[in-house]
Coordinates of C-alpha atoms in Angstrom, one line a residue:
X1 CA -40.9 21.9 26.0
X2 CA -37.2 22.8 25.8
X3 CA -34.9 19.8 25.5
X4 CA -32.4 19.6 28.4
X5 CA -29.6 19.1 25.8
X6 CA -30.2 22.5 24.1
X7 CA -27.0 24.5 24.0
X8 CA -27.9 27.4 21.7
X9 CA -28.9 28.4 18.2
X10 CA -27.0 28.9 14.9
X11 CA -26.1 32.6 14.5
X12 CA -23.8 32.5 11.5
X13 CA -22.5 30.0 9.0
X14 CA -19.2 30.3 7.2
X15 CA -18.3 27.1 5.3
X16 CA -17.6 24.3 7.8
X17 CA -17.4 26.8 10.6
X18 CA -20.6 28.0 12.4
X19 CA -21.1 30.5 15.2
X20 CA -23.6 29.5 17.9
X21 CA -25.3 31.9 20.2
X22 CA -25.5 30.1 23.6
X23 CA -29.1 29.6 24.9
X24 CA -29.8 32.0 27.8
X25 CA -31.4 29.1 29.8
X26 CA -28.0 27.5 30.1
X27 CA -27.2 29.2 33.4
X28 CA -24.2 27.2 34.6
X29 CA -21.3 25.3 33.2
X30 CA -22.8 21.9 34.0
X31 CA -26.0 20.2 32.6
X32 CA -27.6 17.2 34.2
X33 CA -29.0 14.9 31.6
X34 CA -30.3 11.4 32.3
X35 CA -28.6 11.3 35.6
X36 CA -25.2 12.2 34.1
X37 CA -23.5 15.5 34.4
X38 CA -22.0 17.2 31.2
X39 CA -19.7 20.1 31.0
X40 CA -21.2 22.8 28.8
X41 CA -19.2 24.4 26.0
X42 CA -15.9 22.6 26.4
X43 CA -13.3 23.1 23.7
X44 CA -13.0 19.7 21.9
X45 CA -16.4 18.4 22.8
X46 CA -19.1 17.5 20.3
X47 CA -22.4 19.2 19.4
X48 CA -25.4 17.9 17.5
X49 CA -27.5 19.9 15.1
X50 CA -30.8 18.2 14.1
X51 CA -31.7 18.4 10.4
X52 CA -34.9 16.6 10.1
X53 CA -34.1 12.9 9.3
X54 CA -30.5 13.2 10.1
X55 CA -28.1 15.0 12.4
X56 CA -25.0 17.1 11.8
X57 CA -22.1 16.9 14.2
X58 CA -19.4 19.4 15.0
X59 CA -16.5 20.0 17.4
X60 CA -16.3 23.1 19.6
X61 CA -13.2 25.1 18.6
X62 CA -13.7 28.4 20.5
X63 CA -15.8 29.6 23.4
X64 CA -16.4 33.2 24.6
X65 CA -15.6 36.6 23.3
X66 CA -13.1 35.4 20.7
X67 CA -15.8 33.3 19.1
X68 CA -18.1 36.3 18.6
X69 CA -18.9 36.9 14.9
X70 CA -17.4 40.1 13.4
X71 CA -20.8 40.8 11.9
X72 CA -22.5 41.1 15.3
X73 CA -24.6 44.3 14.9
X74 CA -24.4 45.8 18.4
X75 CA -22.8 45.3 21.7
X76 CA -25.8 43.5 23.1
X77 CA -25.2 40.7 20.7
X78 CA -21.5 40.5 21.6
X79 CA -19.9 39.0 24.7
X80 CA -19.0 35.7 26.1
X81 CA -22.1 33.7 25.0
X82 CA -20.8 32.7 21.6
X83 CA -19.3 29.3 20.5
X84 CA -17.4 28.5 17.3
X85 CA -18.1 25.0 16.0
X86 CA -16.4 23.1 13.2
X87 CA -18.7 20.8 11.3
X88 CA -17.1 17.3 10.9
X89 CA -19.8 14.7 10.0
X90 CA -23.4 13.5 10.0
X91 CA -25.5 10.6 10.9
X92 CA -28.0 9.6 8.2
X93 CA -30.4 7.0 9.6
X94 CA -28.0 5.0 11.8
X95 CA -24.6 5.2 10.1
X96 CA -22.1 8.0 10.9
X97 CA -20.3 9.5 7.9
X98 CA -17.5 12.0 7.8
X99 CA -18.2 15.2 5.9
X100 CA -21.6 16.9 5.5
X101 CA -24.2 16.9 2.7
X102 CA -26.0 20.1 3.8
X103 CA -25.4 23.2 6.0
X104 CA -27.5 24.3 9.0
X105 CA -29.8 27.3 8.8
X106 CA -29.8 30.4 11.0
X107 CA -31.5 29.7 14.3
X108 CA -31.3 25.9 14.0
X109 CA -31.0 24.3 17.4
X110 CA -27.6 23.1 18.6
X111 CA -27.5 20.4 21.3
X112 CA -25.0 18.9 23.7
X113 CA -23.9 15.4 22.7
X114 CA -24.7 12.8 25.3
X115 CA -23.0 9.4 25.8
X116 CA -25.7 7.8 23.7
X117 CA -24.9 10.1 20.8
X118 CA -21.2 9.3 21.2
X119 CA -21.9 5.6 21.2
X120 CA -23.6 6.0 17.9
X121 CA -20.5 7.5 16.4
X122 CA -17.7 5.6 18.1
X123 CA -19.2 2.5 19.8
X124 CA -19.9 0.4 16.7
X125 CA -17.0 -2.0 16.1
X126 CA -16.5 -2.6 12.4
X127 CA -14.3 -5.2 10.7
X128 CA -10.6 -4.3 10.6
X129 CA -10.7 -2.0 13.6
X130 CA -8.8 -2.2 16.9
X131 CA -9.6 -0.7 20.3
X132 CA -6.8 1.4 21.6
X133 CA -8.5 3.3 24.5
X134 CA -11.6 5.2 25.6
X135 CA -13.0 8.6 25.1
X136 CA -11.4 11.1 27.5
X137 CA -14.8 12.5 28.3
X138 CA -16.8 9.3 28.4
X139 CA -14.6 6.4 29.4
X140 CA -17.3 3.8 28.9
X141 CA -17.1 4.3 25.1
X142 CA -14.1 2.6 23.4
X143 CA -12.1 4.3 20.7
X144 CA -11.5 2.3 17.5
X145 CA -8.9 3.0 14.8
X146 CA -9.0 1.6 11.3
X147 CA -6.1 -0.8 10.9
X148 CA -6.0 -0.7 7.1
X149 CA -5.6 3.1 7.0
X150 CA -3.3 3.2 10.0
X151 CA -0.8 1.0 8.2
X152 CA -1.1 1.8 4.5
X153 CA -1.5 5.6 4.9
X154 CA 1.3 5.8 7.5
X155 CA 1.0 7.4 10.9
X156 CA 3.0 9.5 13.5
X157 CA 3.0 9.2 17.3
X158 CA 4.2 12.5 18.6
X159 CA 4.7 13.8 22.2
X160 CA 7.1 15.4 24.6
X161 CA 9.3 13.4 26.9
X162 CA 7.2 11.8 29.6
X163 CA 3.9 12.2 27.7
X164 CA 3.5 8.4 27.3
X165 CA 4.8 7.7 23.8
X166 CA 6.4 4.4 24.6
X167 CA 3.4 3.2 26.6
X168 CA 1.1 4.2 23.7
X169 CA 3.2 2.3 21.2
X170 CA 3.3 -0.8 23.4
X171 CA -0.5 -0.6 24.0
X172 CA -1.2 -0.1 20.3
X173 CA 0.9 -3.0 19.2
X174 CA -0.6 -5.3 21.9
X175 CA -4.1 -4.2 20.8
X176 CA -3.4 -5.1 17.2
X177 CA -2.1 -8.5 18.1
X178 CA -4.6 -9.4 20.8
X179 CA -8.2 -8.6 21.6
X180 CA -9.1 -7.5 25.2
X181 CA -10.1 -11.1 25.9
X182 CA -6.7 -12.4 24.9
X183 CA -7.7 -13.9 21.6
X184 CA -5.8 -13.3 18.4
X185 CA -7.2 -10.5 16.3
X186 CA -4.9 -10.9 13.3
X187 CA -2.8 -14.1 13.4
X188 CA -0.7 -13.0 10.3
X189 CA 0.3 -9.7 11.8
X190 CA 3.8 -8.6 10.7
X191 CA 5.4 -5.7 12.6
X192 CA 9.1 -4.6 12.8
X193 CA 10.0 -2.2 15.5
X194 CA 13.3 -0.2 15.5
X195 CA 14.0 0.2 19.2
X196 CA 16.7 2.9 19.6
X197 CA 16.8 2.9 23.4
X198 CA 16.0 -0.8 24.2
X199 CA 12.7 0.0 25.9
X200 CA 10.4 -2.7 24.5
X201 CA 12.0 -6.1 25.0
X202 CA 10.4 -6.5 28.4
X203 CA 7.0 -5.1 27.6
X204 CA 6.4 -7.1 24.4
X205 CA 8.5 -10.2 25.0
X206 CA 5.5 -12.6 24.9
X207 CA 4.5 -11.5 21.4
X208 CA 7.9 -10.4 19.9
X209 CA 11.3 -11.8 19.1
X210 CA 14.1 -9.4 20.2
X211 CA 17.3 -9.0 18.1
X212 CA 20.2 -7.4 19.9
X213 CA 23.9 -6.8 19.2
X214 CA 24.8 -8.4 22.6
X215 CA 21.8 -10.7 23.1
X216 CA 20.6 -12.2 26.4
X217 CA 19.6 -15.8 26.7
X218 CA 16.1 -15.3 25.4
X219 CA 17.1 -13.0 22.6
X220 CA 18.7 -13.4 19.1
X221 CA 21.9 -11.8 17.7
X222 CA 21.3 -8.8 15.5
X223 CA 23.1 -9.1 12.1
X224 CA 22.7 -6.7 9.2
X225 CA 24.9 -8.1 6.4
X226 CA 26.8 -5.3 4.6
X227 CA 26.4 -6.9 1.2
X228 CA 22.6 -6.7 1.5
X229 CA 22.6 -2.9 2.0
X230 CA 23.1 -0.2 -0.6
X231 CA 26.6 -0.6 -1.9
X232 CA 27.2 3.1 -2.5
X233 CA 26.3 4.0 1.1
X234 CA 28.3 1.1 2.4
X235 CA 31.4 2.2 0.6
X236 CA 30.9 5.8 1.8
X237 CA 30.8 4.5 5.4
X238 CA 33.8 2.2 4.9
X239 CA 36.1 4.4 2.9
X240 CA 34.8 8.0 3.1
X241 CA 34.9 10.2 0.0
X242 CA 36.1 8.6 -3.3
X243 CA 36.9 10.2 -6.6
X244 CA 34.7 9.1 -9.5
X245 CA 37.4 7.0 -11.2
X246 CA 38.2 5.3 -7.9
X247 CA 34.6 4.6 -7.1
X248 CA 34.0 3.2 -10.6
X249 CA 37.1 0.9 -10.4
X250 CA 36.1 -0.4 -6.9
X251 CA 32.4 -1.1 -7.9
X252 CA 33.8 -2.9 -11.1
X253 CA 35.8 -5.2 -8.8
X254 CA 32.7 -5.8 -6.7
X255 CA 30.6 -6.6 -9.8
X256 CA 33.3 -8.9 -11.0
X257 CA 33.3 -10.8 -7.7
X258 CA 29.5 -11.1 -7.7
X259 CA 29.4 -12.2 -11.3
X260 CA 31.9 -15.0 -10.6
X261 CA 29.8 -16.1 -7.7
X262 CA 26.6 -16.0 -9.7
X263 CA 28.0 -18.3 -12.4
X264 CA 28.1 -21.0 -9.8
X265 CA 24.3 -21.3 -10.0
X266 CA 23.8 -21.5 -6.2
X267 CA 21.7 -18.4 -5.9
X268 CA 18.0 -18.2 -7.0
X269 CA 16.8 -15.4 -9.1
X270 CA 20.2 -14.3 -10.5
X271 CA 20.4 -13.3 -14.2
X272 CA 24.1 -12.7 -15.0
X273 CA 23.0 -10.4 -17.9
X274 CA 21.2 -8.0 -15.6
X275 CA 23.6 -8.3 -12.6
X276 CA 24.8 -5.0 -11.0
X277 CA 27.2 -4.1 -8.2
X278 CA 24.1 -3.4 -6.1
X279 CA 22.6 -6.9 -6.5
X280 CA 22.4 -8.4 -3.0
X281 CA 25.0 -11.1 -3.4
X282 CA 27.8 -11.9 -0.9
X283 CA 31.3 -10.6 -1.4
X284 CA 34.3 -10.5 0.9
X285 CA 35.3 -7.1 2.2
X286 CA 38.5 -8.5 3.5
X287 CA 39.5 -9.9 0.1
X288 CA 38.4 -6.6 -1.6
X289 CA 40.6 -4.6 0.8
X290 CA 43.5 -7.0 0.1
X291 CA 43.1 -6.7 -3.7
X292 CA 42.9 -2.9 -3.5
X293 CA 45.9 -2.4 -1.1
X294 CA 48.3 -4.5 -3.1
X295 CA 48.6 -2.2 -6.2
X296 CA 49.0 0.9 -3.9
X297 CA 52.1 -0.4 -2.1
X298 CA 53.6 -2.8 -4.7
X299 CA 57.2 -2.4 -6.0
X300 CA 59.1 -4.2 -8.7
X301 CA 62.6 -5.3 -9.2
X302 CA 62.6 -4.0 -12.8
X303 CA 61.1 -0.9 -14.3
X304 CA 59.4 -3.2 -16.8
X305 CA 57.4 -4.6 -13.9
X306 CA 58.3 -8.3 -14.5
X307 CA 59.4 -9.5 -11.1
X308 CA 57.7 -8.5 -7.9
X309 CA 59.9 -7.2 -5.0
X310 CA 57.6 -8.7 -2.4
X311 CA 59.2 -9.6 1.0
X312 CA 56.1 -10.9 2.9
X313 CA 52.9 -12.1 1.2
X314 CA 50.4 -10.7 3.7
X315 CA 47.1 -12.3 4.9
X316 CA 43.7 -11.2 3.7
X317 CA 41.8 -13.0 6.5
X318 CA 43.9 -11.2 9.2
X319 CA 43.9 -7.9 7.3
X320 CA 47.7 -7.9 7.0
X321 CA 48.9 -6.3 3.8
X322 CA 51.9 -7.6 1.8
X323 CA 55.3 -6.1 2.6
X324 CA 57.3 -4.5 -0.2
X325 CA 60.5 -2.5 0.0
X326 CA 59.9 1.2 -0.6
X327 CA 60.6 2.6 -4.0
X328 CA 64.3 3.5 -4.6
X329 CA 65.3 7.1 -4.9
X330 CA 65.5 8.6 -8.4
X331 CA 65.7 5.8 -10.9
X332 CA 67.1 3.1 -8.6
X333 CA 65.3 -0.1 -7.9
X334 CA 62.9 -1.2 -6.6
X335 CA 60.5 0.6 -8.8
X336 CA 57.0 1.9 -7.9
X337 CA 53.9 0.1 -9.3
X338 CA 52.1 1.8 -12.1
X339 CA 49.3 -0.6 -12.8
X340 CA 45.9 -0.5 -11.1
X341 CA 46.9 2.3 -8.8
X342 CA 43.8 4.3 -7.6
X343 CA 45.5 6.5 -5.0
X344 CA 43.2 5.4 -2.2
X345 CA 45.7 4.5 0.5
X346 CA 44.1 6.7 3.1
X347 CA 40.6 5.3 2.3
X348 CA 41.9 1.8 2.5
X349 CA 43.4 2.5 5.9
X350 CA 40.0 3.7 7.1
X351 CA 38.4 0.6 5.6
X352 CA 40.8 -1.6 7.6
X353 CA 40.2 0.3 10.7
X354 CA 36.4 -0.2 10.3
X355 CA 36.9 -3.9 9.7
X356 CA 39.0 -4.2 12.9
X357 CA 36.6 -2.1 15.0
X358 CA 34.6 -4.6 17.1
X359 CA 31.6 -2.3 17.6
X360 CA 30.8 -2.7 13.9
X361 CA 30.9 -6.5 13.9
X362 CA 27.1 -6.8 13.7
X363 CA 27.3 -5.4 10.1
X364 CA 30.9 -6.1 8.9
X365 CA 31.2 -9.5 10.4
X366 CA 27.6 -10.7 10.5
X367 CA 28.0 -14.3 11.8
X368 CA 26.9 -16.9 9.3
X369 CA 26.1 -14.2 6.8
X370 CA 29.8 -13.1 6.6
X371 CA 31.3 -14.3 3.3
X372 CA 34.6 -16.3 3.3
X373 CA 37.5 -15.0 1.2
X374 CA 36.0 -16.9 -1.8
X375 CA 32.8 -14.7 -1.4
X376 CA 30.6 -17.6 -0.2
X377 CA 28.5 -17.3 3.0
X378 CA 26.9 -20.1 5.1
X379 CA 23.5 -18.2 5.1
X380 CA 21.8 -16.2 2.5
X381 CA 19.0 -13.6 2.2
X382 CA 16.1 -16.0 2.7
X383 CA 17.3 -17.0 6.1
X384 CA 17.7 -13.3 7.1
X385 CA 14.3 -12.3 5.9
X386 CA 12.6 -15.2 7.5
X387 CA 14.2 -14.5 10.9
X388 CA 12.8 -10.9 10.7
X389 CA 9.6 -11.3 8.9
X390 CA 8.5 -14.9 9.1
X391 CA 9.0 -15.8 12.7
X392 CA 6.3 -17.5 14.8
X393 CA 5.7 -14.3 16.8
X394 CA 4.0 -11.3 15.1
X395 CA 6.5 -8.6 16.1
X396 CA 10.3 -8.4 15.6
X397 CA 12.2 -5.9 17.7
X398 CA 15.5 -4.8 16.4
X399 CA 17.2 -3.4 19.5
X400 CA 19.7 -0.7 18.3
X401 CA 20.6 0.5 21.7
X402 CA 24.1 -0.9 21.4
X403 CA 24.8 0.7 18.0
X404 CA 27.3 3.6 17.8
X405 CA 25.3 6.8 17.1
X406 CA 27.6 7.8 14.3
X407 CA 26.5 4.8 12.2
X408 CA 22.8 4.9 13.2
X409 CA 21.5 6.5 9.9
X410 CA 23.6 4.1 7.8
X411 CA 22.2 1.2 9.8
X412 CA 18.6 2.2 9.7
X413 CA 18.9 2.9 6.0
X414 CA 20.4 -0.5 5.5
X415 CA 17.7 -2.3 7.4
X416 CA 14.9 -0.4 5.6
X417 CA 16.6 -1.0 2.2
X418 CA 16.6 -4.8 2.9
X419 CA 13.0 -4.8 4.0
X420 CA 11.6 -2.5 1.3
X421 CA 13.5 -4.0 -1.7
X422 CA 12.5 -7.6 -0.7
X423 CA 8.8 -6.7 -0.2
X424 CA 8.8 -4.5 -3.3
X425 CA 10.2 -7.1 -5.7
X426 CA 8.3 -9.9 -4.0
X427 CA 5.0 -8.1 -3.9
X428 CA 3.1 -10.7 -5.9
X429 CA 4.3 -13.6 -3.7
X430 CA 2.4 -14.9 -0.7
X431 CA 5.2 -13.7 1.5
X432 CA 5.3 -10.3 -0.1
X433 CA 4.0 -7.0 1.1
X434 CA 0.6 -7.0 -0.8
X435 CA -0.3 -10.4 0.5
X436 CA 1.0 -9.9 4.0
X437 CA 1.7 -6.2 4.7
X438 CA 4.5 -5.0 7.0
X439 CA 4.3 -2.1 9.6
X440 CA 7.7 -0.6 10.4
X441 CA 7.7 1.4 13.7
X442 CA 10.6 3.9 13.9
X443 CA 11.3 5.1 17.5
X444 CA 13.2 8.3 18.1
X445 CA 12.8 9.2 14.4
X446 CA 14.2 12.7 14.8
X447 CA 17.6 11.3 15.3
X448 CA 17.9 10.1 11.7
X449 CA 15.1 11.8 9.9
X450 CA 15.9 15.4 10.6
X451 CA 15.5 18.2 8.1
X452 CA 19.3 18.6 7.7
X453 CA 20.0 14.8 7.7
X454 CA 21.5 13.6 4.5
X455 CA 21.8 9.8 4.7
X456 CA 20.3 6.5 3.6
X457 CA 17.8 6.4 6.4
X458 CA 16.0 9.6 5.4
X459 CA 16.0 8.6 1.7
X460 CA 14.5 5.2 2.4
X461 CA 11.8 6.5 4.7
X462 CA 10.9 9.1 2.1
X463 CA 10.6 6.3 -0.4
X464 CA 8.4 4.2 1.9
X465 CA 6.0 7.0 2.8
X466 CA 5.6 8.0 -0.9
X467 CA 5.4 4.5 -2.4
X468 CA 5.0 2.0 0.3
X469 CA 1.2 2.0 0.3
X470 CA 1.1 0.3 -3.0
X471 CA 3.5 -2.5 -2.0
X472 CA 2.3 -3.2 1.5
X473 CA 4.9 -1.4 3.6
X474 CA 3.5 1.1 6.2
X475 CA 5.5 3.4 8.4
X476 CA 4.8 4.7 12.0
X477 CA 7.0 7.6 12.9
X478 CA 7.6 8.1 16.7
X479 CA 9.2 11.3 17.9
X480 CA 9.3 13.8 20.7
X481 CA 10.5 16.6 18.3
X482 CA 8.2 16.7 15.3
X483 CA 9.6 20.2 14.4
X484 CA 12.9 18.5 13.6
X485 CA 11.5 15.8 11.3
X486 CA 11.7 16.2 7.5
X487 CA 8.6 18.0 6.1
X488 CA 8.1 15.5 3.3
X489 CA 8.0 12.5 5.7
X490 CA 5.6 14.1 8.2
X491 CA 3.3 15.4 5.5
X492 CA 2.8 11.9 4.1
X493 CA 1.5 10.6 7.5
X494 CA -2.2 10.2 7.2
X495 CA -2.9 9.6 10.9
X496 CA -1.6 11.5 13.9
X497 CA -1.6 10.4 17.5
X498 CA -0.6 13.6 19.3
X499 CA 0.2 13.3 23.0
X500 CA 1.2 16.2 25.2
X501 CA 3.4 18.7 23.4
X502 CA 4.8 21.6 25.3
X503 CA 7.0 23.2 22.7
X504 CA 5.2 25.9 20.5
X505 CA 7.2 24.9 17.4
X506 CA 6.3 21.2 17.8
X507 CA 2.6 22.0 18.2
X508 CA 2.7 24.3 15.2
X509 CA 4.2 21.5 13.1
X510 CA 1.5 19.0 14.1
X511 CA -1.2 21.5 13.5
X512 CA 0.0 22.5 10.1
X513 CA 0.2 18.8 9.0
X514 CA -3.2 17.8 10.3
X515 CA -6.0 17.2 7.7
X516 CA -8.6 18.8 10.1
X517 CA -8.3 22.5 10.7
X518 CA -9.4 22.3 14.3
X519 CA -7.0 24.8 16.0
X520 CA -9.1 24.9 19.2
X521 CA -8.7 21.2 19.7
X522 CA -4.9 21.4 19.0
X523 CA -4.6 24.1 21.6
X524 CA -5.2 21.5 24.2
X525 CA -2.0 19.6 23.4
X526 CA 0.0 21.3 26.2
X527 CA -2.5 20.3 28.9
X528 CA -3.2 16.6 27.9
X529 CA -2.7 14.1 30.7
X530 CA 0.0 11.5 30.5
X531 CA -1.2 8.7 28.3
X532 CA -3.9 10.9 26.7
X533 CA -3.8 11.7 23.0
X534 CA -5.6 13.5 20.3
X535 CA -6.1 11.2 17.4
X536 CA -7.0 12.5 14.0
X537 CA -6.6 11.6 10.3
X538 CA -7.3 8.6 8.1
X539 CA -7.6 5.9 10.8
X540 CA -10.0 7.9 13.0
X541 CA -13.7 8.6 12.2
X542 CA -13.3 12.0 13.8
X543 CA -10.6 13.9 15.6
X544 CA -10.9 12.7 19.1
X545 CA -9.4 13.1 22.6
X546 CA -8.6 9.5 23.7
X547 CA -7.4 8.0 26.9
X548 CA -4.9 5.3 25.8
X549 CA -5.3 1.9 27.5
X550 CA -2.4 1.1 29.8
X551 CA -0.6 -2.2 29.3
X552 CA -0.7 -4.4 32.4
X553 CA 1.9 -4.1 35.1
X554 CA 5.1 -5.9 34.1
X555 CA 4.3 -5.3 30.4
X556 CA 5.2 -1.6 30.2
X557 CA 8.3 -0.2 28.4
X558 CA 11.3 0.5 30.6
X559 CA 11.0 4.2 30.0
X560 CA 9.2 5.3 33.1
X561 CA 10.7 8.0 35.3
X562 CA 12.6 6.7 38.4
X563 CA 11.0 7.4 41.8
X564 CA 13.6 9.8 43.2
X565 CA 12.1 10.2 46.7
X566 CA 11.8 6.4 47.2
X567 CA 15.2 5.7 45.8
X568 CA 16.9 8.3 48.0
X569 CA 15.0 7.3 51.1
X570 CA 16.5 3.8 51.1
X571 CA 19.5 3.1 53.3
X572 CA 22.8 3.2 51.3
X573 CA 23.8 -0.3 50.4
X574 CA 27.3 -1.7 49.6
X575 CA 28.1 -0.9 46.0
X576 CA 30.3 -2.3 43.3
X577 CA 30.9 0.0 40.3
X578 CA 32.0 -2.8 38.1
X579 CA 28.3 -3.1 37.6
X580 CA 28.5 0.2 35.7
X581 CA 31.7 -0.2 33.8
X582 CA 31.0 -3.9 32.8
X583 CA 27.7 -3.2 31.0
X584 CA 29.2 -0.1 29.4
X585 CA 32.1 -2.0 27.9
X586 CA 29.9 -4.9 27.0
X587 CA 27.3 -2.5 25.4
X588 CA 24.6 -4.7 27.1
X589 CA 22.5 -3.4 30.0
X590 CA 21.9 -7.0 31.1
X591 CA 25.6 -7.8 31.5
X592 CA 26.5 -9.7 34.7
X593 CA 30.0 -10.4 36.2
X594 CA 31.0 -14.0 35.7
X595 CA 31.8 -16.1 38.7
X596 CA 35.4 -16.3 37.7
X597 CA 35.6 -12.5 37.9
X598 CA 34.5 -12.4 41.5

């Protein structure tokens, strides 16, 4: 008796690719098996090839004339009744394993895969897995991903605008933190999300602390102390291009300030013999500017430089430089200073401008982390790291929506530098990355990880994806333009969650980076439904088309499209456009006019 699941017979075998001659008895495109209807020969669907005591499984990659083997002897064996299948795994006894131990023979039977077969592959929940959705073709079967491999081997969530990236991220993070029944899966979860557009505060507020430049009542202020970031990059941002002698002299001054502070014995872990200008110790930028500007403008009453010609002393705290009379013409007094001059007046003017620009306060005037003129700060690195990594909620959202775009790559680089260096050097401690790993989710990654980008963000992410696995730091890259992301970074991502991608270049980039050469499956990327994804790589047992579970109403990112027809159908109400200018000036979408201003 012919099994109702019979699809065809093996006609050719070429490595992991096999050609299947469709069974003539399959007359229509639908088969009824066990009361359920199954589409026959769908690209991306599974087939089963019995091999005695175990079964081989493959994914349909091509159907029809293009799948016909080149070696077909005559026209009668050619046509539209051929299917190309990529072998992907096997079930030995009861356990599914990726990879195959033997190849099928010519004329072996090839069967449709039923829901019972799929349940044997995907339905078994193993330790360390999270449910993120259901099979697109069998929604009763949950899709699990391996959390260990998702984090340590890095991942990428890619999809065009409107494909459901933000909803996928919110759903995935919620699934990691909570089971469907609301219980805590992993109580020591540690995730940090870089939110470029301010989309996630509402959707994840119950399980996350939100840090924002202009915080609302239930949010915390975002501070990134400049002295904890890479000093070379910080000086480049503050002063622009410096000559080598000037850079060496300025970093010597910074080292001297840090050395003086370290001798006080207040800071743990400091060895004055190994101290460098990059050691994360506070130092005052205001005092540094004041110390550097004075030699540039100083004049003397004598050519021997004995008596200063100063008229007003200046004020480092208020960034007011001393006042000296201009050098006299020829050999007349006052005389120009010749000691400690670095010829960096233009760079110091830029540095002062940066310090006075209020939009950079989160970094250059970081609240209690800002050092006084004597280089001491009220709060130190432990308090900063604890607020980001040790809070009572498993997720920390750094809302960067109020950050000037020109400083974004410096800022992201600074944040990642703080996180990675702390977890790298503290890897053996209970709070370190090996004992309690960290997942860093980077939204809109193409904005600072582009191929042509040359900044601290790209350098730090490259370091994380290359080395982070060993020290408990995982990266999740989220982007709508994978073709613009640096090749090194994308190639290190072990798991891909690919939503709808319309652009040919973006699809090609994803396909070339995938570990599974299933071009037919990837060809379905342009026609995926919103919230539907192809998941492949380390964290997935097999490449799979998945319907991502939607978060509940009221817990979705604020990135959904507005309803134009409904909005325009409403009667026009009285409007006050201060409600547009106020939030713009405040750099805070939640800004409200005070009662005094009414």
